[in-house]
Short mmCIF file of C-alpha atoms in Angstrom, two decimals:
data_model
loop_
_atom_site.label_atom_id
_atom_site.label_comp_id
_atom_site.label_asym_id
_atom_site.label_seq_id
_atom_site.Cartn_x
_atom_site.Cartn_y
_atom_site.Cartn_z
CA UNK A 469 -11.99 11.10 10.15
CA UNK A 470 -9.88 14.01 11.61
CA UNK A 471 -11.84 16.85 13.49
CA UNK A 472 -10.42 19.27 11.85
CA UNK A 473 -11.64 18.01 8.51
CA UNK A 474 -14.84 16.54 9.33
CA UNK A 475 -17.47 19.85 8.89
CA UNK A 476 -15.59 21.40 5.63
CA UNK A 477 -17.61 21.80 2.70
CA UNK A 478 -16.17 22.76 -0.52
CA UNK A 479 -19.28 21.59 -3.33
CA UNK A 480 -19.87 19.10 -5.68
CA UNK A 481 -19.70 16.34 -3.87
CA UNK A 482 -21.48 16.75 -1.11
CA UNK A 483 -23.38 13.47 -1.51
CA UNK A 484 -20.43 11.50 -0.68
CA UNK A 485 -20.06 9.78 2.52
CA UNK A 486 -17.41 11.02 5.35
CA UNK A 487 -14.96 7.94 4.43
CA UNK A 488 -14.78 7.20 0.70
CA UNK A 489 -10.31 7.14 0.75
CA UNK A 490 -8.74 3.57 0.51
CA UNK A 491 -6.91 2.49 3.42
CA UNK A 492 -3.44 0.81 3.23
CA UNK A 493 -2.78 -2.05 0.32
CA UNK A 494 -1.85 -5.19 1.63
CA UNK A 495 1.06 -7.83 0.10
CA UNK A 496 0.19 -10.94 -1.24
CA UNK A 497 -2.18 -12.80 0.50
CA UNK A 498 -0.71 -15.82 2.95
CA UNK A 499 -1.15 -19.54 1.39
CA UNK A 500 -2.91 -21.73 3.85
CA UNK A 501 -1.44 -22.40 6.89
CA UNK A 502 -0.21 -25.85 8.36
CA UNK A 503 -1.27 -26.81 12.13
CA UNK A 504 0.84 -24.83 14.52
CA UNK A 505 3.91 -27.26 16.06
CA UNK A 506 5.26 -27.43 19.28
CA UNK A 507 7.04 -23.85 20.27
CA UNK A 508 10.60 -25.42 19.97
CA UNK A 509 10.02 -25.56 16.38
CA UNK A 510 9.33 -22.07 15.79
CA UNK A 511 12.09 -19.37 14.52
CA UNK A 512 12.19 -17.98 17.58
CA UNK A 513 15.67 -15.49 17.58
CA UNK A 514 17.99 -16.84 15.36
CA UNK A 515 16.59 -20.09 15.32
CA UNK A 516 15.06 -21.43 12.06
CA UNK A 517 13.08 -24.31 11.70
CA UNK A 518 14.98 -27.04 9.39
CA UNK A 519 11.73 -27.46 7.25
CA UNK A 520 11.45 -24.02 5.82
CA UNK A 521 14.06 -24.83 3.35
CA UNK A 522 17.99 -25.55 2.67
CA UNK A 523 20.82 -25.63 4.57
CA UNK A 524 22.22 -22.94 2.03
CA UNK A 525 18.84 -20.55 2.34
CA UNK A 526 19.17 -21.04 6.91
CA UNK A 527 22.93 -20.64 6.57
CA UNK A 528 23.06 -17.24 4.91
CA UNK A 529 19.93 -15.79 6.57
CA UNK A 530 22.36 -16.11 9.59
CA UNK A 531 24.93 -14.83 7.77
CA UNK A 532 23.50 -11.86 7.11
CA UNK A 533 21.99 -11.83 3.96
CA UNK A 534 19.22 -9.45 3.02
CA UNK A 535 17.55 -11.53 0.76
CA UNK A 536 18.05 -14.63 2.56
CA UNK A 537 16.37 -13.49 5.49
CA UNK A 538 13.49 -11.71 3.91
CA UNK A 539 12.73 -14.83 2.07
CA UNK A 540 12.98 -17.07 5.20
CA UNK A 541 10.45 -14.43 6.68
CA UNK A 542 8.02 -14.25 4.08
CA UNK A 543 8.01 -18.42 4.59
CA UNK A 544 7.27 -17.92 8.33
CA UNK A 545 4.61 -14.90 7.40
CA UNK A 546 2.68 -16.85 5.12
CA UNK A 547 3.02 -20.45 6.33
CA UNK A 548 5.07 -21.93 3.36
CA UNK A 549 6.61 -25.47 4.66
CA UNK A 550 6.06 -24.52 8.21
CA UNK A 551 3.44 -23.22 10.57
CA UNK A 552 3.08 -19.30 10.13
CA UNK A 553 4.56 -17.73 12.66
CA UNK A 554 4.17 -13.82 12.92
CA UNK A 555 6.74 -13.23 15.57
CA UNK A 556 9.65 -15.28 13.86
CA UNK A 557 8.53 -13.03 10.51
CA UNK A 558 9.06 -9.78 12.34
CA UNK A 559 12.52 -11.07 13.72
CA UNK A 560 13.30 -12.07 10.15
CA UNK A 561 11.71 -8.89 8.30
CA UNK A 562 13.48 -6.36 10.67
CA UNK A 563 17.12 -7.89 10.03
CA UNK A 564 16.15 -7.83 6.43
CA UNK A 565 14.80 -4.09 6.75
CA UNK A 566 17.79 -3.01 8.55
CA UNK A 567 19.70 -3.75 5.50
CA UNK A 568 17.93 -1.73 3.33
CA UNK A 569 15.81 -4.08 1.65
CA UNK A 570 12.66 -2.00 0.69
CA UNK A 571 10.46 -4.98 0.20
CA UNK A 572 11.25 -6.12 3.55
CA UNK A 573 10.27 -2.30 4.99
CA UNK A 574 7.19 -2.39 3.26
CA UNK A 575 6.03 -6.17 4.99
CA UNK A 576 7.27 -4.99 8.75
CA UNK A 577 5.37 -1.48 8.37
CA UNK A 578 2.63 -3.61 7.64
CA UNK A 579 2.91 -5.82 10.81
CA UNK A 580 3.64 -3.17 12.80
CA UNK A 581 0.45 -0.83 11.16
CA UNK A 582 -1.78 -3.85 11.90
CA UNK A 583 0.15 -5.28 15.39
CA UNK A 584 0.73 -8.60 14.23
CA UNK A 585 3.27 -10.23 15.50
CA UNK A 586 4.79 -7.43 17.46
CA UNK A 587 3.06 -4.54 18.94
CA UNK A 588 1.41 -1.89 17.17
CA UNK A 589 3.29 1.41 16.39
CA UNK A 590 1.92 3.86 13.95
CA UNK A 591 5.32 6.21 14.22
CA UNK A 592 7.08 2.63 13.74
CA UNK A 593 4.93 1.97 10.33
CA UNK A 594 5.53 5.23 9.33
CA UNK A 595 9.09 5.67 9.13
CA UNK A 596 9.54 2.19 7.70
CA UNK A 597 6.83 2.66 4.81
CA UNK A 598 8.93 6.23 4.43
CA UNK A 599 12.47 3.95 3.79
CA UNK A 600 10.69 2.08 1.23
CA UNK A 601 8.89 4.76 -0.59
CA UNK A 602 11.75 6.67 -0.96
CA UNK A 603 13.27 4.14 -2.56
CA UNK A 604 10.57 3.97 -5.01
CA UNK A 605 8.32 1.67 -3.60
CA UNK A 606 4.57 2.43 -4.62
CA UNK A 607 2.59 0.28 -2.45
CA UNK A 608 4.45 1.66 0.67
CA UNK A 609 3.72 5.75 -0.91
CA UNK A 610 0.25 4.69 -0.55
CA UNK A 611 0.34 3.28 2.76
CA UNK A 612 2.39 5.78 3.86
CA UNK A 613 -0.07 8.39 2.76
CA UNK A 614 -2.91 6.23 4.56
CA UNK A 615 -1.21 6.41 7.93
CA UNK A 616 -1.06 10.46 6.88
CA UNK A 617 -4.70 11.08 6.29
CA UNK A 618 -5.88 8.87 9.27
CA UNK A 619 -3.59 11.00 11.61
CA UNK A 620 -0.71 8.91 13.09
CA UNK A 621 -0.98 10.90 16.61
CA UNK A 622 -3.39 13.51 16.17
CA UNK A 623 -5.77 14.69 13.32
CA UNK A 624 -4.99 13.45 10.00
CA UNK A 625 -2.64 15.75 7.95
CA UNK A 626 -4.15 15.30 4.13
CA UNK A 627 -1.58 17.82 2.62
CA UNK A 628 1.34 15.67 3.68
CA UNK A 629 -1.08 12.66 2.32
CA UNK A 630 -1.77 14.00 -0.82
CA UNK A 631 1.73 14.59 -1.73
CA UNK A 632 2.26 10.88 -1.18
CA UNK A 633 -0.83 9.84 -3.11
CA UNK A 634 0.50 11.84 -5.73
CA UNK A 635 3.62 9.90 -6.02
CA UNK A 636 1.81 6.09 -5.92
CA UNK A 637 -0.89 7.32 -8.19
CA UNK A 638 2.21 8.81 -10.81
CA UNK A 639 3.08 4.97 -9.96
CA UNK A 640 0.17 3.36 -11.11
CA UNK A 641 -0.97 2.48 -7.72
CA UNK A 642 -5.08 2.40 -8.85
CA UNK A 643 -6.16 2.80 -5.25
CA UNK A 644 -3.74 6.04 -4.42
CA UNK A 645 -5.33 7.27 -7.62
CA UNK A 646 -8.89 6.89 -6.38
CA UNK A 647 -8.04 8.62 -3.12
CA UNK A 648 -5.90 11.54 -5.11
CA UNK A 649 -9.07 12.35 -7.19
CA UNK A 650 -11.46 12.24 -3.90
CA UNK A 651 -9.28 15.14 -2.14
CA UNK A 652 -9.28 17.14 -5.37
CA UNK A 653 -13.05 16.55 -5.60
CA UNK A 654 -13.27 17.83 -2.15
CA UNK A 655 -10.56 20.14 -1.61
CA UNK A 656 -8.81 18.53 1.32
CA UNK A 657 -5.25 18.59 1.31
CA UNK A 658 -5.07 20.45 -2.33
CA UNK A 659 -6.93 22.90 -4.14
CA UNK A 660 -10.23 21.75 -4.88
CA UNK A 661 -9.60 21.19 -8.99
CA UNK A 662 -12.54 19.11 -10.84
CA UNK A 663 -10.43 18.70 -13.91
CA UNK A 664 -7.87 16.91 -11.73
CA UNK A 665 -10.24 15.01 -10.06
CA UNK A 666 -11.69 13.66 -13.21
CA UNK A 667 -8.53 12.74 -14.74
CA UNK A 668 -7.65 10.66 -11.66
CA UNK A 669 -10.93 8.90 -11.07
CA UNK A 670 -10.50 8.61 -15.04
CA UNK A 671 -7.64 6.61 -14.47
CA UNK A 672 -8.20 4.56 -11.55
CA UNK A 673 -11.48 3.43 -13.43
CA UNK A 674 -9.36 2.58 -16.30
CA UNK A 675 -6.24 1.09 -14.80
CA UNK A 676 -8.30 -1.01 -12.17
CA UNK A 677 -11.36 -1.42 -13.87
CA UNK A 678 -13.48 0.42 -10.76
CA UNK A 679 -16.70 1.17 -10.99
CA UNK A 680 -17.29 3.31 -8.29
CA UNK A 681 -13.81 5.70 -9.59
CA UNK A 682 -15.85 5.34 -12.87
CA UNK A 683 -19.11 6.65 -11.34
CA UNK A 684 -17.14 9.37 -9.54
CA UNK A 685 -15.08 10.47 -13.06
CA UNK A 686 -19.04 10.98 -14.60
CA UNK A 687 -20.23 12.99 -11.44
CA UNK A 688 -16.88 15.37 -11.57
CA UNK A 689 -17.30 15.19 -15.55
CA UNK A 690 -20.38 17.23 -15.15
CA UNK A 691 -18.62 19.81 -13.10
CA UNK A 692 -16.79 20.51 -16.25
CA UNK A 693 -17.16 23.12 -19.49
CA UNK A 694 -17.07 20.97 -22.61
CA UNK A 695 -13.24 22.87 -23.36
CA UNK A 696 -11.98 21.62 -19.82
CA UNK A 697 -13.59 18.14 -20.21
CA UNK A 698 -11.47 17.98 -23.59
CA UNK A 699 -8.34 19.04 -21.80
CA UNK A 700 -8.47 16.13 -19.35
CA UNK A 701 -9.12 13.98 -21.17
CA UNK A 702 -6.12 14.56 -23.20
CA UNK A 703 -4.28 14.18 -19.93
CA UNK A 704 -5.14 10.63 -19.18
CA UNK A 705 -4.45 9.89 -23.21
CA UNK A 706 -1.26 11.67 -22.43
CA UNK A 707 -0.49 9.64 -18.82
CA UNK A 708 1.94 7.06 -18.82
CA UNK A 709 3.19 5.40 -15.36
CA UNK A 710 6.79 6.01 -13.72
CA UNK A 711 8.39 3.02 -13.44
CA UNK A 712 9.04 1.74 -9.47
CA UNK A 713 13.16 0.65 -9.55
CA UNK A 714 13.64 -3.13 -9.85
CA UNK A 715 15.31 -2.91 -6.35
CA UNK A 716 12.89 -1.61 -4.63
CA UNK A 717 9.68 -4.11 -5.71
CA UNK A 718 12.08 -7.27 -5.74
CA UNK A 719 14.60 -9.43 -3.87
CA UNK A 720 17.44 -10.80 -5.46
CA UNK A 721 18.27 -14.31 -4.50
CA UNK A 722 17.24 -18.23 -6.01
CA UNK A 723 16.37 -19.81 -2.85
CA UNK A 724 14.95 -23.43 -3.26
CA UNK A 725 10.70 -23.53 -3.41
CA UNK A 726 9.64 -24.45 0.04
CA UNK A 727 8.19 -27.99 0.04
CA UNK A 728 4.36 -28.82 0.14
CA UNK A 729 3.73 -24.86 -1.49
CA UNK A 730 -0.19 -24.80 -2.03
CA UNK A 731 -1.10 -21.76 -4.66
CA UNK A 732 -1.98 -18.51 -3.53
CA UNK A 733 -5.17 -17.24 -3.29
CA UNK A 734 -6.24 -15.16 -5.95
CA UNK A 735 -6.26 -11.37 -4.32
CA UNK A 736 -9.51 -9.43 -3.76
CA UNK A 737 -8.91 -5.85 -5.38
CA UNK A 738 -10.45 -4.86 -1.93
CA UNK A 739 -11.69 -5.69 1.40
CA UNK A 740 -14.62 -4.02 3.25
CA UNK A 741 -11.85 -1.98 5.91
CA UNK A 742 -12.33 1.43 5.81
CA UNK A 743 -9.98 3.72 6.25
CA UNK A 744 -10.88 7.33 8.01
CA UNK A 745 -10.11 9.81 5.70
CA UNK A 746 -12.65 12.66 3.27
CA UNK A 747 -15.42 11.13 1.37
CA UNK A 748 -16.09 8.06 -0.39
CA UNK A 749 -14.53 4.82 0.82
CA UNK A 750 -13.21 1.29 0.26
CA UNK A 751 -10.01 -0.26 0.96
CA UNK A 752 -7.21 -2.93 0.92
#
């Protein structure tokens, strides 16, 4: 947590542990890997292995195309028809990126937030997880507001983080709903405002069926006068999502399936990380 933040008391939840924010949301999990192959057959530079799919998906990732190469990435991130290989995925996700594609922003902050593949570089992560989120990507608002409340150089900056949490949770994102109710339960960032932080923890229970948001709705629920309970709860009766634009969650392209695909994994709504941030914790 920021030492700035880390002695402020503002009531009512003072039972609450110095961590309780969600960190950053991951993409879909990888499928299983095959056994890594000699180095000549990785996509190292413009190179693309021949098994990763079509002449017509290899020939206009090197042409330039956006989607092409994001989707020739993703196959080298995840290890779909060849061995993963991070490095080739950053190659592949940057020219991608540098085209605009949001989803493709969203996957290299990622690598470059966690330093795989290339080396880390918060500042790096940040302004790519900005270029997708202000295209309207969620996932990369919450991120984004993550890499805010951690403190990208310095102590974290939880205004600047819960103006981004605001926008993913107005997005449905469950987890930057969570983390919006915990800094209006505790005052960090915002105006401490119970009613706000029960209608957020109202929703992230409901949306994403959690049971600690739910916990944290009843604890700010008693906080409340029976008129001001009422009143929020209208609000999340009220609360519909904003839609995220098609272009900014998707890639346009038919590409053939990679061969010997094995099915996903089913994603875990969280992992055990933790990310450094006011009270309460789990993440992604």
């Amino acid at each position: 947590m920021a030492a700035e933040s880390a002695n402020a008391t503002t009531g009512g939840s003072a039972g609450w542990s110095a961590a309780d924010i969600t960190g950053s949301l991951p993409h879909t999990p990888a499928l299983h890997n095959v056994p890594a192959p000699p180095a000549t057959a990785m996509a190292t530079g413009d190179k693309i292995p021949a098994a990763i799919g079509s002449v017509a998906l290899r020939s206009a990732a090197l042409a330039g195309d956006p989607s092409a190469a994001y989707e020739v990435a993703v196959r080298l991130a995840d290890g779909r028809a060849v061995p993963q290989d991070d490095e080739g995925a950053v190659h592949w996700f940057d020219r991608a990126a540098k085209k605009g594609l949001a989803p493709a922003q969203f996957r290299l902050a990622s690598l470059y937030e966690k330093g795989i593949g290339v080396k880390k570089n918060l500042a790096t992560a940040r302004d790519l997880y900005r270029a997708a989120a202000d295209k309207g990507h969620g996932k990369a608002m919450h991120n984004l507001a993550v890499l805010y409340a951690e403190g990208i150089d310095g102590p974290g900056d939880y205004r600047t983080a819960a103006l981004w949490f605001r926008k993913a949770a107005e997005r449905g994102i469950t987890d930057s709903q969570y983390n919006l109710a915990v800094l209006f339960a505790r005052g960090f960032g915002v105006e401490q405002n119970f009613a706000e932080s029960y209608k957020w923890f109202f929703l992230a229970a409901r949306e994403g069926g959690d049971k600690d948001a739910a916990q944290k709705r009843d604890e700010m629920a008693a906080h409340l006068d029976e008129q001001s309970l009422a009143a929020a709860r209208i609000e999340v009766e009220k609360w519909t999502p904003l839609p995220q634009p098609v272009e900014a969650i998707t890639v346009k392209g038919a590409w053939d399936p990679p061969a010997n695909l094995s099915p996903a994994a089913k994603p875990k709504a969280r992992s055990s990380a933790k990310a450094a941030v006011p009270d309460a914790a789990r993440t992604n």
